[in-house]
Coordinates of C-alpha atoms in Angstrom, one line a residue:
X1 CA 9.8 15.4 -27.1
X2 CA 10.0 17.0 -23.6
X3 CA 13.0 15.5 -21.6
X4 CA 10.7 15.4 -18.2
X5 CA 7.0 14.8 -17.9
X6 CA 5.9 16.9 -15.5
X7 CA 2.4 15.1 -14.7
X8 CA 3.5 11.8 -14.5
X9 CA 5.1 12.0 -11.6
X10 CA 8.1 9.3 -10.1
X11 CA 6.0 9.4 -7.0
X12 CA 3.0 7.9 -8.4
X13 CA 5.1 5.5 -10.5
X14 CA 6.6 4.4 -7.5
X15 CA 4.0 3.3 -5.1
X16 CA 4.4 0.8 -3.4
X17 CA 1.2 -1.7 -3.3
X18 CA -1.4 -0.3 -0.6
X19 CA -0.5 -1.8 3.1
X20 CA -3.2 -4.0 4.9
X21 CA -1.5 -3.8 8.4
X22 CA -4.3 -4.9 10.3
X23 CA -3.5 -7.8 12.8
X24 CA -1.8 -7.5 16.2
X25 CA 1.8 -8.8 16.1
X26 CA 1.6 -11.5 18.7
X27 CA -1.0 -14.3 19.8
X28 CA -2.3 -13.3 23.3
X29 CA -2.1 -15.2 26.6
X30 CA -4.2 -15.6 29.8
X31 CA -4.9 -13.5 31.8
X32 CA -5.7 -13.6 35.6
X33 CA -8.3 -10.5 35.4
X34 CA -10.3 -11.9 32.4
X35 CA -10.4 -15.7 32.5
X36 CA -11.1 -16.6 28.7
X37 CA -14.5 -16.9 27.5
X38 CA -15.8 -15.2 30.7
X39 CA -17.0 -11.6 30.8
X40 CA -16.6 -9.9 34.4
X41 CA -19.1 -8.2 35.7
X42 CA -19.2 -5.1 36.7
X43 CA -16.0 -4.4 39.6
X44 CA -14.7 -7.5 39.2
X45 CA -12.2 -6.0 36.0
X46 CA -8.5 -5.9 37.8
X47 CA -7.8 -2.3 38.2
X48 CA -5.3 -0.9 36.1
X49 CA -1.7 0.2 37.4
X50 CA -0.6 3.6 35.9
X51 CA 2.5 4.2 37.5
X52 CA 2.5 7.8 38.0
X53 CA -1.4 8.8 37.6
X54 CA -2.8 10.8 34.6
X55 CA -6.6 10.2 35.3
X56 CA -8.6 13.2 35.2
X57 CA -12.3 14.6 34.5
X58 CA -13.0 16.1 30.7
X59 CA -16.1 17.5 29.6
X60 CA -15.6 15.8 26.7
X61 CA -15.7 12.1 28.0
X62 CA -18.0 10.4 30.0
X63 CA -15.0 8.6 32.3
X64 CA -12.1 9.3 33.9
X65 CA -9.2 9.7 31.1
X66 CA -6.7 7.1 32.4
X67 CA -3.0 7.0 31.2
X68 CA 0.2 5.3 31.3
X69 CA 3.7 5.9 30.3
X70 CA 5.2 4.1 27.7
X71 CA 8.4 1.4 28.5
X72 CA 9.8 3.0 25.4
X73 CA 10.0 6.4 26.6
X74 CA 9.1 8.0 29.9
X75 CA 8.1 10.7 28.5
X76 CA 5.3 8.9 26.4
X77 CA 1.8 8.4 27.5
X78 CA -0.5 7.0 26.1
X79 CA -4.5 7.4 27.2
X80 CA -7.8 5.6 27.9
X81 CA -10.6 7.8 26.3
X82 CA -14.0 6.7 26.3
X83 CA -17.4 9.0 25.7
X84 CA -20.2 7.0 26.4
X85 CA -22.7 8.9 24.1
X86 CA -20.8 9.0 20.7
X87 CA -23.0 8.0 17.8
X88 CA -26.7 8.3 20.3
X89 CA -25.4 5.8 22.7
X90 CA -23.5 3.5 20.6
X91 CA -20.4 5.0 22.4
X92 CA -16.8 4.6 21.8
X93 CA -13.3 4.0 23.9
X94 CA -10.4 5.0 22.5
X95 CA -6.5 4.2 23.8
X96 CA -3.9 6.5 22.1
X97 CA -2.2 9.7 22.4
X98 CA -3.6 12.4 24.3
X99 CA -2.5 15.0 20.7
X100 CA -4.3 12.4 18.6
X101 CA -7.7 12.1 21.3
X102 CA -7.0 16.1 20.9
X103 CA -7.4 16.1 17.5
X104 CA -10.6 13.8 17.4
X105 CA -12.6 15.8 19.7
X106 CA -11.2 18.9 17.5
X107 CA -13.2 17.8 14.8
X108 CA -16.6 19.6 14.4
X109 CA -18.5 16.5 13.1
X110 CA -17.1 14.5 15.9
X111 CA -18.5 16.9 18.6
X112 CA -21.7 17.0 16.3
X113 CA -22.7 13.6 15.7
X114 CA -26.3 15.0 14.8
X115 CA -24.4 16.3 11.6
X116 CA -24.0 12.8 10.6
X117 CA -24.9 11.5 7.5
X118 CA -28.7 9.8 7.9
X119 CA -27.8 6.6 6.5
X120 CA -25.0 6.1 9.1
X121 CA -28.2 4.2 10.8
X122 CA -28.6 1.0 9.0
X123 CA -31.0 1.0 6.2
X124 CA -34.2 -0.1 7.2
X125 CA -33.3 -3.0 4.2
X126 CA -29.7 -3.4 4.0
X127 CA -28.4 -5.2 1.2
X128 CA -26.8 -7.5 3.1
X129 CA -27.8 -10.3 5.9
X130 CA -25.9 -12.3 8.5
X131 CA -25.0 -16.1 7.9
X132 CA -23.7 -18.5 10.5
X133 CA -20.6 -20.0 9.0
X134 CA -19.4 -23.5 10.3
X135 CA -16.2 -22.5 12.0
X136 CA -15.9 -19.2 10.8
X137 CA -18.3 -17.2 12.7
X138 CA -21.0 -15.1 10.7
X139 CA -20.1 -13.4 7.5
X140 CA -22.2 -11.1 5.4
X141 CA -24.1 -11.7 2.3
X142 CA -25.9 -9.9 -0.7
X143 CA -29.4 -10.2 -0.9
X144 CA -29.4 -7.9 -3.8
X145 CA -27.1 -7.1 -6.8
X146 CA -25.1 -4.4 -5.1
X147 CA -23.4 -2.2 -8.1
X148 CA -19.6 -1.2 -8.3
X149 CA -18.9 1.7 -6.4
X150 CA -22.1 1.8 -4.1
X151 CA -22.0 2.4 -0.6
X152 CA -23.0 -1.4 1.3
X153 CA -23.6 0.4 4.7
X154 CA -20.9 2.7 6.9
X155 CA -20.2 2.1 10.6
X156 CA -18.3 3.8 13.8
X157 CA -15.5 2.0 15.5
X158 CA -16.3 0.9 19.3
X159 CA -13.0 0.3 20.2
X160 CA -9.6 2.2 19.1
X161 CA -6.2 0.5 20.2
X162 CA -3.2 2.6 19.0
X163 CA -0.5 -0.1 17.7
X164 CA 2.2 1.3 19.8
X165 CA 0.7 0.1 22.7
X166 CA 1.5 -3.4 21.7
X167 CA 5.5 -2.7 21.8
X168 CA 5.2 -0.2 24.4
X169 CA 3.5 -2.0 27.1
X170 CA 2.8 -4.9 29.3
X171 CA 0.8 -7.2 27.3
X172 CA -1.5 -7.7 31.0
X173 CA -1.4 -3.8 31.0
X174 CA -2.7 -3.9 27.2
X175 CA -5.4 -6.7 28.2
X176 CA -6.7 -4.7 31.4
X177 CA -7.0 -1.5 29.1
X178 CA -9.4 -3.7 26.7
X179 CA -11.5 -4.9 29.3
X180 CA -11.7 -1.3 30.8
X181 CA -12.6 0.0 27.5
X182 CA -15.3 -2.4 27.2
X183 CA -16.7 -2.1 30.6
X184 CA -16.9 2.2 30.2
X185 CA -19.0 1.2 26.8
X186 CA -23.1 1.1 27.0
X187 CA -24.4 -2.6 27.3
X188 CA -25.9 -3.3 23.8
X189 CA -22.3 -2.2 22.7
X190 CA -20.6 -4.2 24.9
X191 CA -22.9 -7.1 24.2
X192 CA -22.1 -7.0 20.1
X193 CA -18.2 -6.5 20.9
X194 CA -18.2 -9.5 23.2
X195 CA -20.3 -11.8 20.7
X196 CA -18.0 -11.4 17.8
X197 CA -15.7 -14.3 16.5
X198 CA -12.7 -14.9 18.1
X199 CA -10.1 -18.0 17.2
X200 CA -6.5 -17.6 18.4
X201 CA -7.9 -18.8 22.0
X202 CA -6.6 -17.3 25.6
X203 CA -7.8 -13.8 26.7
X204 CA -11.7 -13.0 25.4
X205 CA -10.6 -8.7 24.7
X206 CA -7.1 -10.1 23.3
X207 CA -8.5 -12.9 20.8
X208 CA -11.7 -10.6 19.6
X209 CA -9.1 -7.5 18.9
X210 CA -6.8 -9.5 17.1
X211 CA -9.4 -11.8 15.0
X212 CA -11.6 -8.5 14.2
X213 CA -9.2 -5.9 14.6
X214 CA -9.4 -3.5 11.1
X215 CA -6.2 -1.1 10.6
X216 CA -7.0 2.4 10.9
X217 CA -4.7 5.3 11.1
X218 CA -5.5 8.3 12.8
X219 CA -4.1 11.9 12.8
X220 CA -0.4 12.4 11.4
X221 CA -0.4 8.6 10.5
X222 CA -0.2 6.8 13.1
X223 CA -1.8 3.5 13.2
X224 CA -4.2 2.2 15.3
X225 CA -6.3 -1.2 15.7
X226 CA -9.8 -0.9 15.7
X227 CA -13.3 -3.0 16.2
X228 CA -16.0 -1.9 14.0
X229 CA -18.9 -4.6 14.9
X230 CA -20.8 -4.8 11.4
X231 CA -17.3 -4.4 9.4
X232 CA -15.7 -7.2 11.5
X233 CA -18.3 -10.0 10.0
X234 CA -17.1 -9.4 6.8
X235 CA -14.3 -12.3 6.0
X236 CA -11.1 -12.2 4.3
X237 CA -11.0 -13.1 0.4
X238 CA -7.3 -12.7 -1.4
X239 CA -9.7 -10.8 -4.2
X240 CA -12.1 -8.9 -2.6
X241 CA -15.3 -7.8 -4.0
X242 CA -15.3 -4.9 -1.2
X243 CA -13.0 -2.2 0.5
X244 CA -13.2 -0.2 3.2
X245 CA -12.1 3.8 4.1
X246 CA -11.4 5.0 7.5
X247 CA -12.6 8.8 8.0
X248 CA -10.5 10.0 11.1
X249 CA -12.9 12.7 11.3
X250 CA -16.2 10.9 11.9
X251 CA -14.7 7.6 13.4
X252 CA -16.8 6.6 10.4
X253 CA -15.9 3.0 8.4
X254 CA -17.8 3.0 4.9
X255 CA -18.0 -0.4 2.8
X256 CA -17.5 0.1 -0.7
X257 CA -18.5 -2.7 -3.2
X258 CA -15.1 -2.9 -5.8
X259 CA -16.9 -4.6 -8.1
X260 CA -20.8 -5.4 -9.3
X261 CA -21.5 -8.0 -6.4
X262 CA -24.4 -10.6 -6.7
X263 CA -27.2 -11.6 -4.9
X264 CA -25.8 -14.5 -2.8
X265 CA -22.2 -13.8 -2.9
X266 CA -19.9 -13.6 0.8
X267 CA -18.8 -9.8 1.2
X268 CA -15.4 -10.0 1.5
X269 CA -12.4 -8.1 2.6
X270 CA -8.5 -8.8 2.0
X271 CA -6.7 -8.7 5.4
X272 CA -3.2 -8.2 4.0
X273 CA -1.3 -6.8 0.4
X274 CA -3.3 -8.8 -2.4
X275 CA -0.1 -8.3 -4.4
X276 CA 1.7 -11.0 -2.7
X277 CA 2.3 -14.7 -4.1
X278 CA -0.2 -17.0 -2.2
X279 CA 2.5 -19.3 -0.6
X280 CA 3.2 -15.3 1.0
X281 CA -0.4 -14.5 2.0
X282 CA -1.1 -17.6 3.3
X283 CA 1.6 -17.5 5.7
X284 CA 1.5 -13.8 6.9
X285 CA -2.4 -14.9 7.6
X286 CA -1.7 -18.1 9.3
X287 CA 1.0 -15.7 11.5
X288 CA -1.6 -13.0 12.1
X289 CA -4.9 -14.3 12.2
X290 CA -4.6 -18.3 12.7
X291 CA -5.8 -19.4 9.4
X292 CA -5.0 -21.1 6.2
X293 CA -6.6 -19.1 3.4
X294 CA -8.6 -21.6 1.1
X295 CA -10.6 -18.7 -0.8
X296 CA -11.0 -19.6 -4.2
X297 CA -8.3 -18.1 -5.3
X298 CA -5.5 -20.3 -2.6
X299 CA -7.7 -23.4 -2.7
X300 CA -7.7 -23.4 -6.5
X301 CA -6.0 -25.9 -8.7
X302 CA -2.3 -25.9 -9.3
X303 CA -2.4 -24.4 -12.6
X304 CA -4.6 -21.9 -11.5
X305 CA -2.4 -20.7 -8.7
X306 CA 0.6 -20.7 -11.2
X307 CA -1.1 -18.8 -13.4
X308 CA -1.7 -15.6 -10.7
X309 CA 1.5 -15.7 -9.6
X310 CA 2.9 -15.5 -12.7
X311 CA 0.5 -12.1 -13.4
X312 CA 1.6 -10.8 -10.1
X313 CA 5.2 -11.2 -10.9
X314 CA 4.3 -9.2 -14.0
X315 CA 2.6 -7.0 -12.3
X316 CA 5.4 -5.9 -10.0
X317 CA 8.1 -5.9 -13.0
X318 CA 5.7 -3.9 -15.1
X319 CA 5.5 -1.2 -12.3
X320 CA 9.1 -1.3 -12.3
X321 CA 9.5 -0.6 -16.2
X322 CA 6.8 2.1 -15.6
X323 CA 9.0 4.2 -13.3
X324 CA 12.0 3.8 -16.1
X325 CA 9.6 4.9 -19.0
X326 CA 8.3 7.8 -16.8
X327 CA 9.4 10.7 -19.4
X328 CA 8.6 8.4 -22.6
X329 CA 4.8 8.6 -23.0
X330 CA 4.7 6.2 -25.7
X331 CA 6.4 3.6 -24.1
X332 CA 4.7 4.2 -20.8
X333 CA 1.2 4.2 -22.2
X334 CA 1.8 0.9 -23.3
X335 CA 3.1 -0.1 -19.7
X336 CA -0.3 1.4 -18.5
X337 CA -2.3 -0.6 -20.4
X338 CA -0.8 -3.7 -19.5
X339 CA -0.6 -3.1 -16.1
X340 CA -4.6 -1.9 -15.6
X341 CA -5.3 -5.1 -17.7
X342 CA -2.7 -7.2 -15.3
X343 CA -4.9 -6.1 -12.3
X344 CA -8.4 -6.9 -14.3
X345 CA -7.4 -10.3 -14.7
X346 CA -6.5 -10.7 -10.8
X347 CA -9.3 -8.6 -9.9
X348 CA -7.1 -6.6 -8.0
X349 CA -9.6 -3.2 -8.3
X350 CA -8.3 -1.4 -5.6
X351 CA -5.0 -0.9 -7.2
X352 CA -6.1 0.7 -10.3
X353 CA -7.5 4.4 -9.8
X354 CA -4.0 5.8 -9.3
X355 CA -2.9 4.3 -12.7
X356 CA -6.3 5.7 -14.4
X357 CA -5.2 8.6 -13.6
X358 CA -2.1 8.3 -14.8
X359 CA -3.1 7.1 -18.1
X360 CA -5.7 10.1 -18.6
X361 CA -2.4 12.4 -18.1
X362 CA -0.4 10.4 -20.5
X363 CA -2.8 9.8 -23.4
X364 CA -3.6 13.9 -22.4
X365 CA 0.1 14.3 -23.0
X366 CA 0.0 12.5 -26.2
X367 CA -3.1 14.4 -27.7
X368 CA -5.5 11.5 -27.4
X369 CA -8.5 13.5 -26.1
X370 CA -10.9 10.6 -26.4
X371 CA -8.7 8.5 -24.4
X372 CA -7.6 10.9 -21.7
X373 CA -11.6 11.6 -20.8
X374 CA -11.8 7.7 -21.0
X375 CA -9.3 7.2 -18.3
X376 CA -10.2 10.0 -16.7
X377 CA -13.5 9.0 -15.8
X378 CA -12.7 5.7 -14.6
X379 CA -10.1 7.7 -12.0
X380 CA -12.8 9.5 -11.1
X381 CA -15.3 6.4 -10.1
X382 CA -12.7 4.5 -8.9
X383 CA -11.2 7.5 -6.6
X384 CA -14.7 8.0 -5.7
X385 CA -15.1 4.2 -4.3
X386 CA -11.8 4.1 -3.3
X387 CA -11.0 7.5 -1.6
X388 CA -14.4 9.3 -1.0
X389 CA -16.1 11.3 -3.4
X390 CA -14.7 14.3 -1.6
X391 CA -11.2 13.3 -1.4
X392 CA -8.9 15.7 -2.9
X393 CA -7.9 12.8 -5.9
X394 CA -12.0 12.5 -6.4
X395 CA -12.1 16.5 -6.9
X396 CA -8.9 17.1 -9.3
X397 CA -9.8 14.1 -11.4
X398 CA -13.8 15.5 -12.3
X399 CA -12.4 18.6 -13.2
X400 CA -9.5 16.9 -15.3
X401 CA -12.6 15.6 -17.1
X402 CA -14.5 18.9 -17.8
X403 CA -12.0 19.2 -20.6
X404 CA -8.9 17.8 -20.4
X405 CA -7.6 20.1 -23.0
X406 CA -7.6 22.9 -21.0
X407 CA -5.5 20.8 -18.7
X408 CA -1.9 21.7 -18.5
X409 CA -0.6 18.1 -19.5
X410 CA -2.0 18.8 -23.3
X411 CA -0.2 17.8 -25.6
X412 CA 2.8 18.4 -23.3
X413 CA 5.0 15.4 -24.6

C-alpha cells in the first residue's frame, strides 16, 4: 500500500463546515434622516457627508458614484454604485470597493443583461406562492412536488452592502448610504425593498438589511450583505430543504431544492452553520437576527434534541478521524460511509457532495468500480445543486464518471 494518497487530499479532509455569515453584527439605532417606519420622499433623505469628495459621472451608472474613506484606513474608499436599468428596470445599488464595482461591470453578462438566462423572469407558474405568517412576515410555499436538485426560481440582488462598511464607518453614515441606495432604485423596486419584514425595530433601511440581508461574497472574497426581494421571504429552518448560490458574475441568486420538497411544505433556508449544537444556533440567531429558533428540529422534544446533538458530535469527530486515515483507504472508506450516513440522518445535504466525491476516489483507489461510479454520480448531482452545473467540481466529477478506470486514482492504493 502506497504511503500517500494522492487524490484524497488533507485539504478536502479538512474542511471546515460551510460558513453562513449572513447577519450584520450589531442591532441598528435611530436615525434623524429616516425616522423608523417612515419612507422619505424624494429630497427629504439627509445628504451624505463624504469628507473629501469622490462623486463622479460613469457611463456605466445611472447616478453619481459617491464615496467615502474608510475610519480604518485613509487610504480606503469605499463607493455608492447604483445603475438604474440592471435586469430591464429592476435596477441595482451597490456599496463596495471601486476594484470590486470594477470587476462587476467587467463582466460580459453583467453589461449584457439581454444574455440572461429566460427564466431569470418568474415563471409564469412558479412552484411556489406567498403566505402571510403571523409574526413572521410572508414565507414561501410549494404548491407542487418540487424534486431534489431543481431550480425553485433565481433572482438579482437590489441592494449590495460590502460588510466592511459596518466596522469601517459611522453607523449614521452606513444608514444614509442605505436610504440613498434605495432612493437611486426605480419605484416598483423600491416599493418591494421597503415592504419586506423587518423585526429588530429602529431605522426602516437598518432593520430590513439586517432581517433580510443574505451573505454574498464578491470578487477576491470579500463579503458583502445583500437584499434579494423573492430570496428574503424564504425563512430560516436549522435543516433546510433549500440552498442558495451567489453568481458574482450575473448578480444572479438561484434557489436550489436540497431535497424532494412537497406540496405544502415552507421553503426554507438555514441562516447560520447547521453543524452547530442547537443551544449554539439558537443563540447566534437570537444575537443576529432577534429570534428564538423553534423549527422542528429546536422546538422538538428533549430526546429528540439529544439525539442530533449527539450525531453532530459524531459528525465532527468523524471528520476528525477522516483527516488521520487520509492515506489508509480502508479505514477511511469506512469513515466515509459513516459520515454521508451521519449527515442523512440530520438532513444535513449540503454537506455531502465534497465527501461523494471523496468516496468515488477512495473506493476508485480500492478497485471497487461499481462503487466509485456510485459515488461518483451522486458528487455530480449534488455539485450540480450545490455549486452549478458548470462549476469546475460539476465538470471534473461527470468526467470522473465516464470511466473512472481511466482515472488516475485506479487502483492507486
Amino acid at each position: 500500500m502506497k504511503a500517500a494518497v494522492s487524490f484524497v487530499s488533507l485539504a478536502w479532509l479538512s474542511l471546515v463546515p460551510t460558513e453562513f455569515v449572513l447577519a450584520a453584527s450589531s442591532p441598528p439605532t435611530h436615525s434623524t434622516c429616516s425616522p423608523p417606519g417612515l419612507r422619505p420622499a424624494p429630497g427629504q433623505l439627509c445628504s451624505l457627508e463624504e469628507g473629501p469628495e469622490f462623486a463622479y459621472d460613469d457611463s456605466l451608472w445611472t447616478h453619481d458614484v459617491q464615496c467615502f474613506y474608510t475610519t480604518s484606513n485613509q487610504e480606503s474608499k469605499l463607493c455608492l454604485y447604483t445603475d438604474a436599468n440592471f435586469k430591464f428596470g429592476r435596477g441595482i445599488s451597490i456599496f463596495t470597493r471601486p476594484s470590486i464595482a470594477a470587476n462587476i461591470t467587467g463582466q460580459y453578462k453583467f453589461r449584457h443583461p439581454e444574455q440572461l438566462p429566460e427564466f431569470l423572469s418568474p415563471p409564469a407558474q412558479p412552484p411556489y406562492e406567498q403566505v402571510e405568517l403571523p409574526g413572521r412576515g410572508v414565507g414561501l410555499f410549494a404548491n407542487r412536488t418540487i424534486q431534489r436538485g431543481e431550480v425553485i426560481f433565481v433572482d438579482t440582488s437590489v441592494i449590495l452592502l460590502a460588510r466592511e462598511a459596518q466596522s469601517s464607518l459611522p453607523r449614521s453614515t452606513i444608514k444614509k448610504i442605505l436610504w440613498r441606495a434605495l432612493e437611486q432604485l426605480p419605484e416598483p423596486t423600491q416599493d418591494m425593498v421597503f415592504n419586506l419584514h423587518r423585526q429588530t425595530g429602529g431605522d426602516a433601511m437598518a432593520d430590513i438589511m439586517q432581517t433580510n440581508g443574505l451573505g454574498q461574497v464578491i470578487g477576491d472574497g470579500i463579503r458583502h450583505l445583500a437584499i434579494v426581494p423573492d430570496a428574503a421571504r424564504i425563512n430560516h429552518d436549522c435543516r433546510p430543504n433549500a440552498y442558495y448560490r451567489f453568481d458574482d458574475k450575473t448578480m444572479e441568486l438561484s434557489i436550489i431544492a436540497l431535497r424532494d420538497i412537497k406540496s405544502g411544505e415552507e421553503l426554507t433556508f438555514t441562516y447560520i452553520d447547521p453543524e452547530l449544537p442547537r443551544d449554539e444556533r439558537r443563540e447566534r440567531l437570537q444575537k443576529s437576527w432577534g429570534f428564538e429558533c423553534s423549527c422542528s428540529l429546536c422546538g422538538a422534544s428533549g430526546d429528540v434534541v439529544v439525539g442530533s446533538d449527539n450525531r453532530l458530535e459524531l459528525i465532527k469527530n468523524t471528520r476528525k478521524q477522516m483527516v488521520e486515515a487520509a492515506s489508509k483507504p480502508f479505514e477511511l472508506i469506512n469513515h466515509l460511509e459513516k459520515l454521508i450516513d451521519l449527515y442523512d440522518q440530520e438532513g444535513l445535504h449540503a454537506s455531502k457532495p465534497r465527501f461523494y466525491e471523496i468516496a468515488a476516489y477512495t473506493y476508485s483507489q480500492l478497485g471497487d468500480d461499481k462503487r466509485a461510479l456510485e459515488h461518483g454520480k451522486l458528487a455530480v448531482e449534488y455539485w450540480s445543486a450545490i455549486a452549478g452545473k458548470g462549476s469546475g467540481e460539476a465538470r471534473r466529477m461527470r468526467e470522473f464518471v465516464k470511466d473512472p478506470k481511466s482515472h488516475p486514482s485506479w487502483r492507486s492504493a
